[in-house]
Tab-separated table of C-alpha atoms in Angstrom:
chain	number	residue	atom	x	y	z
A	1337	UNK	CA	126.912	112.827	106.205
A	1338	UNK	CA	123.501	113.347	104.527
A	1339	UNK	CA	123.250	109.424	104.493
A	1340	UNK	CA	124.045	109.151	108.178
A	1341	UNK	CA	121.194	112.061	108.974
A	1342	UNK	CA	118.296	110.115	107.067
A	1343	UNK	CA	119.674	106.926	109.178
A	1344	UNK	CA	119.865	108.318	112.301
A	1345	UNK	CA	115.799	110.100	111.468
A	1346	UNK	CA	114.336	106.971	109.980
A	1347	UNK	CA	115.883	105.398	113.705
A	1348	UNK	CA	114.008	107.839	115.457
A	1349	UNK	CA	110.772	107.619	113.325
A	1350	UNK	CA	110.471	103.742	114.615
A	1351	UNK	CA	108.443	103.248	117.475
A	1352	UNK	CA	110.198	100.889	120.097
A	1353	UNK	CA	109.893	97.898	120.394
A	1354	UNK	CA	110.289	95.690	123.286
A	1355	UNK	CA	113.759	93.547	123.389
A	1356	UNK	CA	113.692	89.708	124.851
A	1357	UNK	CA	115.335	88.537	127.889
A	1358	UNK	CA	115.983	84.831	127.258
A	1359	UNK	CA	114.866	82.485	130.304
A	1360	UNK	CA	116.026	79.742	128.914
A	1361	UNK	CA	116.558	77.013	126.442
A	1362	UNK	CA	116.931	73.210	125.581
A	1363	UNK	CA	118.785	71.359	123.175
A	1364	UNK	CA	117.149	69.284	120.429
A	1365	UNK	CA	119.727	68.307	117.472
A	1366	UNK	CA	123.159	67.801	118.424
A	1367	UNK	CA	125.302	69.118	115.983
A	1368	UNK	CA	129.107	68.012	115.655
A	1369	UNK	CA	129.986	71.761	114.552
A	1370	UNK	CA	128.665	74.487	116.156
A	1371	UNK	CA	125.688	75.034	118.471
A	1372	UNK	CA	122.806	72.732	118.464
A	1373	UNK	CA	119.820	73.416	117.473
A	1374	UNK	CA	117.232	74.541	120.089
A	1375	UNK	CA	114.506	75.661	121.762
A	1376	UNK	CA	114.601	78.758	123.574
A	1377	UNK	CA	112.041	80.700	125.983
A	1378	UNK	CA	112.230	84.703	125.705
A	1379	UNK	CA	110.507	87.436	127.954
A	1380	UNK	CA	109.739	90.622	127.090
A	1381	UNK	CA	107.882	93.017	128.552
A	1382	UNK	CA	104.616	94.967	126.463
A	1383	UNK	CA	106.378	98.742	126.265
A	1384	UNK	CA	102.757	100.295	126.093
A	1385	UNK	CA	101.208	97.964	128.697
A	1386	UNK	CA	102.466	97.781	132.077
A	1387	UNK	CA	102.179	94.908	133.945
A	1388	UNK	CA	102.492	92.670	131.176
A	1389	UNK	CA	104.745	90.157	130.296
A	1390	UNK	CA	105.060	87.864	127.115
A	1391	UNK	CA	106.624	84.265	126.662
A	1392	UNK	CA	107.691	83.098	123.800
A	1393	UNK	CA	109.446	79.504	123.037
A	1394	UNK	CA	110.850	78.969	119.458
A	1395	UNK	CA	113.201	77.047	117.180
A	1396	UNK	CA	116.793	78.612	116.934
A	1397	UNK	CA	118.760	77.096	114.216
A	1398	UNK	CA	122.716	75.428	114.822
A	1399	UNK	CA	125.159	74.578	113.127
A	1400	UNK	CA	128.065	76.629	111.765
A	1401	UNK	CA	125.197	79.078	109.527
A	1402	UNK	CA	123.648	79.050	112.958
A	1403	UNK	CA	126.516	79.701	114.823
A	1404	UNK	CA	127.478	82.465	112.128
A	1405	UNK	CA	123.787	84.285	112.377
A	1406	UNK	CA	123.255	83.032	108.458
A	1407	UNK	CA	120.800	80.500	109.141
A	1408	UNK	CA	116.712	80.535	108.847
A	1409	UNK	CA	114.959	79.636	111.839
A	1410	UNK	CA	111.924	78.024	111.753
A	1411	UNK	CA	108.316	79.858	111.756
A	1412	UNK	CA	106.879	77.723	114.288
A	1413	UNK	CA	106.854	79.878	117.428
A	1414	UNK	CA	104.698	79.602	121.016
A	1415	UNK	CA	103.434	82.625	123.194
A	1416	UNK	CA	101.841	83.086	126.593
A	1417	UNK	CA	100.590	86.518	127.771
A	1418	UNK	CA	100.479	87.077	131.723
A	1419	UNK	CA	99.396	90.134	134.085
A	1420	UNK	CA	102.206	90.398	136.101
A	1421	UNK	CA	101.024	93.565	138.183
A	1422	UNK	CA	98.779	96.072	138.100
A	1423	UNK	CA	97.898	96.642	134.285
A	1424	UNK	CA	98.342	100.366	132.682
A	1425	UNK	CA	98.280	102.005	129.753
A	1426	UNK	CA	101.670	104.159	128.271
A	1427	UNK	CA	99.759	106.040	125.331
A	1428	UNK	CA	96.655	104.760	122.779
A	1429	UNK	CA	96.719	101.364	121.465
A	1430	UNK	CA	96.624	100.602	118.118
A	1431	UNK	CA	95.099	97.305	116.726
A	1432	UNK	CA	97.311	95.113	115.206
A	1433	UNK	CA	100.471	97.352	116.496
A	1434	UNK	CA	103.923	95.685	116.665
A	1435	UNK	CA	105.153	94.533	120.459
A	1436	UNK	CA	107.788	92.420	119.331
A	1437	UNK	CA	110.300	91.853	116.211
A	1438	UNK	CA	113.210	89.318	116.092
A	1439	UNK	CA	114.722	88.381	112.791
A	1440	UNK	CA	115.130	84.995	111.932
A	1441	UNK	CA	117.358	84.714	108.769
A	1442	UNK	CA	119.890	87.028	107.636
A	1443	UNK	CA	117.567	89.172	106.064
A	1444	UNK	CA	113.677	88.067	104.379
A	1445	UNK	CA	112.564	86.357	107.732
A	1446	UNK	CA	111.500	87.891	110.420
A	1447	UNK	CA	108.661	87.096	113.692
A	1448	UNK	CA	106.865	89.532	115.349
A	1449	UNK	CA	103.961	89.409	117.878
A	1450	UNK	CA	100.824	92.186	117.113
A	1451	UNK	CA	98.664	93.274	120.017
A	1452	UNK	CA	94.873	94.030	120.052
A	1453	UNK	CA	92.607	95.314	122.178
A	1454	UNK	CA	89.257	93.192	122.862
A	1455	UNK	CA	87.214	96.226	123.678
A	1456	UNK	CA	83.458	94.055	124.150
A	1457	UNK	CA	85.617	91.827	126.378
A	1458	UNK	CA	88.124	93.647	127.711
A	1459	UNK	CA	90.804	91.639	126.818
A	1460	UNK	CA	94.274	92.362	125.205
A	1461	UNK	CA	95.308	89.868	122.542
A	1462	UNK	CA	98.596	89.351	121.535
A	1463	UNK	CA	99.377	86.872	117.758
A	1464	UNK	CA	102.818	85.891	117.301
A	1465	UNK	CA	103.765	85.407	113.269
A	1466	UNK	CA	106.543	84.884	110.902
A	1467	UNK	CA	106.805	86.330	107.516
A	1468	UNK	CA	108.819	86.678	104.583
A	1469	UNK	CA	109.477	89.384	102.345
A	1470	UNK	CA	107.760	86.866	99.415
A	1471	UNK	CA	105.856	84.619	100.657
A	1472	UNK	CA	105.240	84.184	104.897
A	1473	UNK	CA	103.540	81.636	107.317
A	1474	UNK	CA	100.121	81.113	107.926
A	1475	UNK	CA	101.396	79.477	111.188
A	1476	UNK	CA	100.824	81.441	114.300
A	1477	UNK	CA	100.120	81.010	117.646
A	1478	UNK	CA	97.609	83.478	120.263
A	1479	UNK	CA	97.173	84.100	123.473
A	1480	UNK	CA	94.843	86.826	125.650
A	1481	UNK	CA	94.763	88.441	128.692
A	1482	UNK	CA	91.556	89.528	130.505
A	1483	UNK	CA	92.281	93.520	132.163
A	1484	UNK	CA	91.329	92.588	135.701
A	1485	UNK	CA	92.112	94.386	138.544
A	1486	UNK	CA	95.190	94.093	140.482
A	1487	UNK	CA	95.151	91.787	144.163
């Protein structure tokens, strides 16, 4: 009971993070067992910033480990920011706060995109990233969104 308390409280201490709508997806390796490997295009929305949207395209690992969950994706991974309406703020930004988490192995891997605010510009700027719990990825990919008014 006590166990299922500090699980349920550490749930509720996490901010939330946005979840990923997939758009889409194309096949790369065919694979005689399992799925293929792939490409695949996610959208989520920013949960503090309305009126923004994210893409991201990345690898998804097949095969029977993919099939199965147990396989590591890779850390290469594409994003693309857009205002999609009239832009607003749900709360205070953080720099450098989470938008985005997806594992991508069973358990060390995971990606995540960061947001920060561009205060001289005003721009938002969102970095998508893997890491590891040892050692991550210096690749990344970025992409920024000017806070114009809506037409």
């Amino acid at each position: 009971m006590g166990l299922a308390k500090g699980l349920i409280g550490l749930l509720l201490a996490v901010p939330l993070l946005a979840s990923a709508e997939e758009i889409g997806q194309v096949s790369t390796v065919f694979k005689f067992v399992g799925p293929n490997d792939r490409i695949v295009v996610e959208a989520f929305d920013d949960p503090k910033v309305e009126g923004v949207t994210c893409y991201l395209s990345r690898a998804k690992t097949g095969g029977v480990k993919g099939g199965l969950g147990l396989a590591e994706d890779r850390a290469e991974a594409s994003i693309a920011c857009r205002q999609v309406g009239p832009i607003s703020f749900k709360g205070e930004l953080k720099d450098g706060e989470e938008v985005f988490r997806e594992r991508t192995s069973l358990v060390f891997k995971t990606m995540q995109v960061v947001r920060f605010l561009d205060k001289k510009r005003n721009t938002l700027v969102y970095l998508v990233y893997s890491d590891r719990v040892i050692e991550g990825s210096p690749q990344n990919a970025v992409t920024a969104i000017p806070i114009l008014p809506w037409r």
